[in-house]
Amino acid sequence: MTTTSTAEGPDGLPQHEDEPGDPRRWILYTAAALLAVAVGVLMAVLYNNYHAAQDRELAEQRASELHAKFEAIGITAFDEDQIVAVLGADGGGFCTDPAALVKATANLGSTNGATGPGSRPSLVDERRLQGDRFVIEVYCPEQLDDFDAYVDSLNLDENTTTQEDS
């Protein structure tokens, strides 16, 4: 702010002099900055909570759908909370590379457990492959063709499950 003194300047106009600074002005600026930071932090927390709630809702919806599909084929070992914890809203590691994951687990699950010369392929339960397919259908349907191609490459006869090119 400026004040007007009664003294006239060299050109005959009133002379303006600056007022001395208000020592409490820094308190006002500091309070305004702290308020701005607090509002920013609050907005970030609310934004994060909103998106976390959306992700949780999507995860629960997908888990419910997958659980219903599992029950339809007789897989009852998993409840919806377990599915949400493992697969989340995006399928977790299952959708990163489902063909490789399914291939690895199918190959592990399709042997008799022996090592060395006693190791031989055995039958993979049809429900297991169907369950894997359901996970991909629900969480990462864009990768369903890769999974189907892998399953088609298996020799699924009555006694063994092996890759046809092996």
XYZ file of N, CA and C in Angstrom:
498
model
N 0.829 -1.188 0.000
C 0.000 0.000 0.000
C 0.867 1.243 0.000
N 0.290 2.248 -0.493
C 1.021 3.521 -0.505
C 0.194 4.547 0.236
N 0.883 5.522 0.712
C 0.191 6.644 1.364
C 0.536 7.911 0.603
N -0.333 8.818 0.747
C -0.112 10.096 0.079
C 0.273 11.114 1.149
N 1.390 11.752 0.919
C 1.785 12.789 1.880
C 1.322 14.144 1.337
N 1.350 15.063 2.146
C 0.916 16.398 1.736
C 2.004 17.140 0.991
N 3.226 16.597 1.057
C 4.316 17.280 0.364
C 4.191 17.044 -1.125
N 4.488 18.077 -1.863
C 4.408 17.959 -3.307
C 5.779 17.692 -3.870
N 5.799 16.934 -4.960
C 7.053 16.616 -5.605
C 7.501 17.757 -6.490
N 8.614 17.572 -7.198
C 9.164 18.619 -8.048
C 8.227 19.019 -9.172
N 7.331 18.158 -9.553
C 6.438 18.513 -10.655
C 5.101 19.053 -10.153
N 4.951 19.219 -8.854
C 3.751 19.793 -8.287
C 2.690 18.778 -7.941
N 2.957 17.486 -8.186
C 2.001 16.432 -7.839
C 2.293 15.914 -6.439
N 1.271 15.358 -5.797
C 1.521 14.824 -4.447
C 2.532 13.678 -4.502
N 3.358 13.588 -3.497
C 4.411 12.582 -3.405
C 3.848 11.332 -2.734
N 4.098 10.123 -3.318
C 3.667 8.848 -2.735
C 4.853 8.196 -2.065
N 4.613 7.735 -0.884
C 5.655 7.037 -0.150
C 5.149 5.637 0.200
N 6.024 4.627 0.117
C 5.648 3.267 0.479
C 5.516 3.149 1.977
N 4.522 2.328 2.373
C 4.373 2.049 3.797
C 5.407 1.014 4.195
N 5.789 1.010 5.410
C 6.710 -0.026 5.863
C 5.996 -1.382 5.791
N 6.752 -2.473 5.515
C 6.169 -3.809 5.381
C 5.517 -4.271 6.671
N 4.431 -5.006 6.504
C 3.726 -5.554 7.657
C 4.457 -6.821 8.096
N 4.954 -6.873 9.315
C 5.727 -8.036 9.749
C 4.867 -9.309 9.854
N 3.556 -9.197 9.876
C 2.693 -10.376 9.985
C 2.291 -10.923 8.624
N 2.717 -10.326 7.547
C 2.340 -10.775 6.214
C 2.887 -12.178 5.919
N 4.072 -12.522 6.414
C 4.644 -13.844 6.182
C 3.773 -14.934 6.796
N 3.087 -14.616 7.880
C 2.184 -15.594 8.505
C 1.037 -15.904 7.544
N 0.512 -14.895 6.906
C -0.574 -15.076 5.946
C -0.107 -15.911 4.749
N 1.065 -15.612 4.220
C 1.593 -16.368 3.086
C 1.875 -17.826 3.473
N 2.443 -18.049 4.638
C 2.737 -19.400 5.109
C 1.450 -20.193 5.305
N 0.441 -19.567 5.895
C -0.834 -20.244 6.106
C -1.486 -20.596 4.773
N -1.419 -19.711 3.811
C -1.998 -19.986 2.494
C -1.255 -21.141 1.809
N 0.068 -21.166 1.915
C 0.846 -22.254 1.314
C 0.530 -23.582 1.984
N 0.448 -23.593 3.315
C 0.106 -24.825 4.026
C -1.294 -25.311 3.667
N -2.211 -24.397 3.519
C -3.574 -24.760 3.127
C -3.583 -25.356 1.727
N -2.814 -24.770 0.817
C -2.745 -25.291 -0.549
C -2.135 -26.703 -0.557
N -1.091 -26.920 0.237
C -0.475 -28.245 0.320
C -1.462 -29.243 0.921
N -2.160 -28.863 1.969
C -3.130 -29.762 2.606
C -4.252 -30.134 1.645
N -4.737 -29.184 0.884
C -5.785 -29.474 -0.106
C -5.245 -30.409 -1.178
N -4.014 -30.199 -1.610
C -3.403 -31.078 -2.614
C -3.256 -32.502 -2.102
N -2.800 -32.653 -0.862
C -2.656 -33.987 -0.281
C -4.020 -34.648 -0.134
N -4.991 -33.919 0.321
C -6.347 -34.453 0.470
C -6.909 -34.908 -0.872
N -6.685 -34.117 -1.914
C -7.172 -34.497 -3.244
C -6.478 -35.765 -3.726
N -5.180 -35.903 -3.475
C -4.445 -37.100 -3.889
C -4.952 -38.339 -3.157
N -5.201 -38.208 -1.869
C -5.719 -39.340 -1.087
C -7.110 -39.729 -1.566
N -7.970 -38.770 -1.788
C -9.324 -39.070 -2.261
C -9.294 -39.702 -3.644
N -8.430 -39.223 -4.514
C -8.287 -39.799 -5.859
C -7.837 -41.246 -5.771
N -6.834 -41.497 -4.927
C -6.325 -42.854 -4.750
C -7.400 -43.773 -4.176
N -8.125 -43.315 -3.173
C -9.185 -44.125 -2.573
C -10.296 -44.417 -3.568
N -10.622 -43.462 -4.395
C -11.669 -43.650 -5.395
C -11.277 -44.747 -6.381
N -10.033 -44.686 -6.866
C -9.585 -45.688 -7.825
C -9.379 -47.051 -7.163
N -8.953 -47.068 -5.917
C -8.813 -48.337 -5.201
C -10.179 -48.985 -5.001
N -11.184 -48.178 -4.713
C -12.540 -48.712 -4.549
C -13.069 -49.251 -5.878
N -12.774 -48.556 -6.970
C -13.190 -49.045 -8.291
C -12.497 -50.361 -8.617
N -11.191 -50.455 -8.338
C -10.449 -51.688 -8.591
C -10.994 -52.824 -7.732
N -11.297 -52.547 -6.484
C -11.836 -53.572 -5.584
C -13.192 -54.059 -6.091
N -14.026 -53.135 -6.526
C -15.344 -53.507 -7.050
C -15.199 -54.376 -8.303
N -14.301 -53.997 -9.202
C -14.064 -54.782 -10.408
C -13.502 -56.159 -10.056
N -12.576 -56.214 -9.102
C -11.990 -57.484 -8.672
C -13.060 -58.397 -8.087
N -13.949 -57.846 -7.280
C -15.018 -58.656 -6.687
C -16.005 -59.136 -7.744
N -16.306 -58.294 -8.701
C -17.222 -58.680 -9.778
C -16.624 -59.819 -10.602
N -15.371 -59.686 -10.973
C -14.721 -60.735 -11.767
C -14.564 -62.023 -10.961
N -14.230 -61.902 -9.685
C -14.085 -63.088 -8.835
C -15.417 -63.813 -8.695
N -16.487 -63.063 -8.585
C -17.814 -63.671 -8.495
C -18.156 -64.432 -9.773
N -17.847 -63.816 -10.909
C -18.103 -64.468 -12.196
C -17.265 -65.738 -12.340
N -15.982 -65.660 -11.973
C -15.103 -66.819 -12.074
C -15.535 -67.918 -11.103
N -15.914 -67.540 -9.892
C -16.356 -68.518 -8.895
C -17.588 -69.271 -9.392
N -18.511 -68.568 -10.013
C -19.714 -69.210 -10.552
C -19.346 -70.192 -11.667
N -18.388 -69.813 -12.515
C -17.950 -70.716 -13.586
C -17.244 -71.938 -13.005
N -16.425 -71.725 -11.967
C -15.753 -72.853 -11.317
C -16.772 -73.824 -10.725
N -17.766 -73.289 -10.040
C -18.786 -74.147 -9.432
C -19.554 -74.940 -10.483
N -19.757 -74.345 -11.647
C -20.496 -75.029 -12.712
C -19.778 -76.284 -13.197
N -18.449 -76.315 -13.092
C -17.710 -77.510 -13.541
C -17.203 -78.333 -12.360
N -17.592 -77.963 -11.144
C -17.252 -78.778 -9.983
C -15.991 -78.395 -9.248
N -15.441 -77.226 -9.517
C -14.266 -76.754 -8.768
C -14.786 -75.867 -7.640
N -14.708 -76.366 -6.417
C -15.269 -75.622 -5.282
C -14.224 -75.267 -4.236
N -12.952 -75.439 -4.539
C -11.900 -75.220 -3.552
C -11.623 -73.750 -3.265
N -12.022 -72.867 -4.152
C -11.678 -71.455 -3.998
C -12.920 -70.636 -3.699
N -12.820 -69.755 -2.700
C -13.924 -68.820 -2.485
C -13.569 -67.482 -3.139
N -14.534 -66.602 -3.209
C -14.348 -65.342 -3.936
C -13.256 -64.472 -3.322
N -13.126 -64.479 -2.003
C -12.085 -63.662 -1.368
C -10.689 -64.144 -1.750
N -10.513 -65.455 -1.850
C -9.218 -65.986 -2.275
C -8.924 -65.590 -3.718
N -9.928 -65.648 -4.551
C -9.739 -65.281 -5.956
C -9.358 -63.808 -6.071
N -10.032 -62.948 -5.302
C -9.704 -61.511 -5.311
C -8.274 -61.300 -4.839
N -7.867 -61.999 -3.776
C -6.521 -61.824 -3.229
C -5.446 -62.262 -4.214
N -5.698 -63.322 -4.966
C -4.673 -63.847 -5.873
C -4.681 -63.129 -7.217
N -5.852 -62.943 -7.807
C -5.929 -62.409 -9.165
C -6.201 -60.917 -9.224
N -6.722 -60.320 -8.173
C -7.005 -58.886 -8.166
C -8.010 -58.504 -9.228
N -7.850 -57.329 -9.791
C -8.776 -56.847 -10.822
C -8.275 -57.130 -12.229
N -6.966 -57.425 -12.358
C -6.399 -57.567 -13.701
C -5.862 -58.961 -14.015
N -6.075 -59.914 -13.131
C -5.612 -61.274 -13.374
C -4.228 -61.559 -12.834
N -3.564 -60.543 -12.297
C -2.251 -60.737 -11.701
C -1.256 -61.351 -12.671
N -0.448 -62.260 -12.159
C 0.563 -62.919 -12.965
C -0.018 -63.851 -14.006
N -1.251 -64.265 -13.800
C -1.872 -65.191 -14.751
C -1.995 -64.547 -16.123
N -2.304 -63.276 -16.180
C -2.509 -62.609 -17.470
C -1.229 -62.004 -18.041
N -0.138 -62.056 -17.308
C 1.114 -61.534 -17.837
C 1.530 -62.327 -19.064
N 1.528 -63.650 -18.937
C 1.811 -64.539 -20.065
C 1.103 -65.862 -19.788
N -0.202 -65.906 -20.028
C -0.958 -67.096 -19.637
C -0.519 -68.361 -20.349
N -0.090 -68.256 -21.582
C 0.323 -69.462 -22.299
C 1.528 -70.095 -21.611
N 2.512 -69.292 -21.225
C 3.693 -69.819 -20.550
C 3.350 -70.359 -19.173
N 2.510 -69.633 -18.430
C 2.127 -70.071 -17.092
C 1.337 -71.373 -17.151
N 0.383 -71.441 -18.044
C -0.431 -72.641 -18.173
C 0.436 -73.803 -18.654
N 1.335 -73.528 -19.573
C 2.220 -74.581 -20.072
C 3.085 -75.126 -18.938
N 3.660 -74.247 -18.143
C 4.512 -74.683 -17.037
C 3.721 -75.483 -16.012
N 2.583 -74.976 -15.601
C 1.802 -75.694 -14.594
C 1.206 -76.974 -15.158
N 0.817 -76.966 -16.423
C 0.285 -78.183 -17.034
C 1.373 -79.234 -17.138
N 2.575 -78.820 -17.518
C 3.673 -79.773 -17.619
C 4.057 -80.334 -16.252
N 4.024 -79.500 -15.227
C 4.302 -79.998 -13.887
C 3.190 -80.917 -13.403
N 1.958 -80.535 -13.679
C 0.823 -81.311 -13.201
C 0.528 -82.534 -14.032
N 1.189 -82.689 -15.159
C 0.886 -83.815 -16.029
C 1.946 -84.902 -15.967
N 2.787 -84.874 -14.934
C 3.759 -85.949 -14.781
C 3.419 -86.739 -13.533
N 3.996 -87.927 -13.422
C 3.669 -88.802 -12.306
C 4.442 -88.475 -11.041
N 5.350 -87.526 -11.075
C 6.090 -87.113 -9.884
C 7.442 -87.774 -9.739
N 7.726 -88.771 -10.538
C 9.027 -89.426 -10.465
C 10.075 -88.565 -11.151
N 11.342 -88.866 -10.850
C 12.433 -88.165 -11.526
C 13.210 -89.170 -12.354
N 13.982 -88.663 -13.266
C 14.823 -89.535 -14.078
C 14.022 -90.409 -15.016
N 14.466 -91.675 -15.196
C 13.813 -92.538 -16.173
C 12.383 -92.910 -15.799
N 12.012 -92.762 -14.540
C 10.652 -93.115 -14.121
C 9.632 -92.037 -14.407
N 10.096 -90.843 -14.795
C 9.187 -89.739 -15.074
C 8.477 -89.975 -16.399
N 7.176 -89.881 -16.364
C 6.406 -90.045 -17.592
C 5.157 -89.184 -17.514
N 4.638 -88.809 -18.654
C 3.427 -87.989 -18.658
C 2.241 -88.773 -18.121
N 1.328 -88.048 -17.542
C 0.084 -88.652 -17.095
C -1.061 -87.739 -17.506
N -2.252 -88.119 -17.175
C -3.442 -87.422 -17.635
C -3.674 -86.120 -16.858
N -3.978 -85.041 -17.567
C -4.363 -83.775 -16.945
C -5.873 -83.754 -16.851
N -6.368 -83.406 -15.677
C -7.807 -83.337 -15.472
C -8.409 -82.292 -16.409
N -9.446 -82.684 -17.096
C -10.135 -81.790 -18.043
C -10.642 -80.536 -17.329
N -11.059 -80.673 -16.074
C -11.561 -79.515 -15.319
C -10.454 -78.494 -15.080
N -9.225 -78.976 -14.940
C -8.118 -78.047 -14.725
C -7.901 -77.162 -15.937
N -7.905 -77.752 -17.109
C -7.766 -76.959 -18.329
C -8.959 -76.021 -18.511
N -10.141 -76.511 -18.196
C -11.331 -75.667 -18.311
C -11.267 -74.512 -17.310
N -10.776 -74.795 -16.093
C -10.622 -73.736 -15.083
C -9.636 -72.670 -15.526
N -8.519 -73.111 -16.108
C -7.542 -72.149 -16.639
C -8.169 -71.301 -17.737
N -8.955 -71.936 -18.577
C -9.620 -71.208 -19.665
C -10.592 -70.173 -19.106
N -11.307 -70.536 -18.048
C -12.241 -69.594 -17.418
C -11.507 -68.373 -16.872
N -10.352 -68.592 -16.247
C -9.578 -67.458 -15.716
C -9.218 -66.516 -16.852
N -8.770 -67.074 -17.961
C -8.387 -66.236 -19.098
C -9.605 -65.552 -19.698
N -10.733 -66.250 -19.786
C -11.964 -65.634 -20.311
C -12.375 -64.430 -19.496
N -12.278 -64.549 -18.168
C -12.753 -63.482 -17.286
C -11.751 -62.342 -17.183
N -10.462 -62.663 -17.047
C -9.476 -61.626 -16.736
C -8.704 -61.104 -17.942
N -8.424 -61.931 -18.910
C -7.639 -61.464 -20.061
C -8.114 -62.170 -21.332
N -9.342 -61.862 -21.761
C -9.912 -62.554 -22.925
C -9.129 -62.326 -24.214
N -8.348 -61.270 -24.284
C -7.569 -61.008 -25.497
C -6.475 -62.059 -25.696
N -6.169 -62.839 -24.662
C -5.130 -63.852 -24.772
C -5.709 -65.273 -24.876
N -6.994 -65.353 -25.083
C -7.671 -66.647 -25.148
C -7.214 -67.477 -26.346
N -6.949 -66.827 -27.469
C -6.502 -67.563 -28.654
C -5.164 -68.262 -28.423
N -4.230 -67.601 -27.727
C -2.938 -68.230 -27.416
C -3.134 -69.455 -26.531
N -4.022 -69.339 -25.550
C -4.288 -70.467 -24.662
C -4.903 -71.626 -25.436
N -5.898 -71.319 -26.259
C -6.552 -72.378 -27.049
C -5.561 -73.049 -27.988
N -4.643 -72.286 -28.558
C -3.631 -72.862 -29.444
C -2.731 -73.816 -28.661
N -2.372 -73.441 -27.439
C -1.551 -74.328 -26.620
C -2.306 -75.615 -26.282
N -3.550 -75.494 -25.857
C -4.335 -76.677 -25.507
C -4.519 -77.569 -26.729
N -4.722 -76.967 -27.877
C -4.865 -77.759 -29.105
C -3.573 -78.496 -29.451
N -2.435 -77.973 -29.006
C -1.162 -78.625 -29.295
C -0.918 -79.835 -28.391
N -1.733 -80.015 -27.361
C -1.571 -81.151 -26.461
C -2.216 -82.396 -27.043
N -1.629 -83.534 -26.741
C -2.201 -84.819 -27.119
C -3.045 -85.290 -25.941
N -4.314 -84.996 -25.976
C -5.201 -85.316 -24.859
C -5.933 -86.631 -25.133
N -5.200 -87.749 -25.010
C -5.881 -89.031 -25.185
C -6.249 -89.589 -23.817
N -6.693 -90.820 -23.789
C -7.203 -91.401 -22.542
C -6.115 -91.666 -21.513
N -4.870 -91.836 -21.934
C -3.820 -92.257 -21.016
C -2.773 -91.200 -20.703
N -2.552 -90.257 -21.592
C -1.458 -89.294 -21.384
C -1.855 -87.905 -21.822
N -1.095 -86.950 -21.371
C -1.187 -85.578 -21.842
C 0.227 -85.150 -22.197
N 0.514 -85.057 -23.470
C 1.840 -84.618 -23.907
C 1.663 -83.657 -25.054
N 2.719 -82.927 -25.340
C 2.683 -82.092 -26.510
C 2.898 -82.991 -27.722
N 2.145 -82.759 -28.770
C 2.207 -83.612 -29.950
C 3.565 -83.589 -30.623
N 4.267 -82.460 -30.553
C 5.556 -82.374 -31.230
C 6.698 -82.957 -30.393
N 6.426 -83.444 -29.189
C 7.470 -84.009 -28.322
C 7.797 -85.422 -28.735
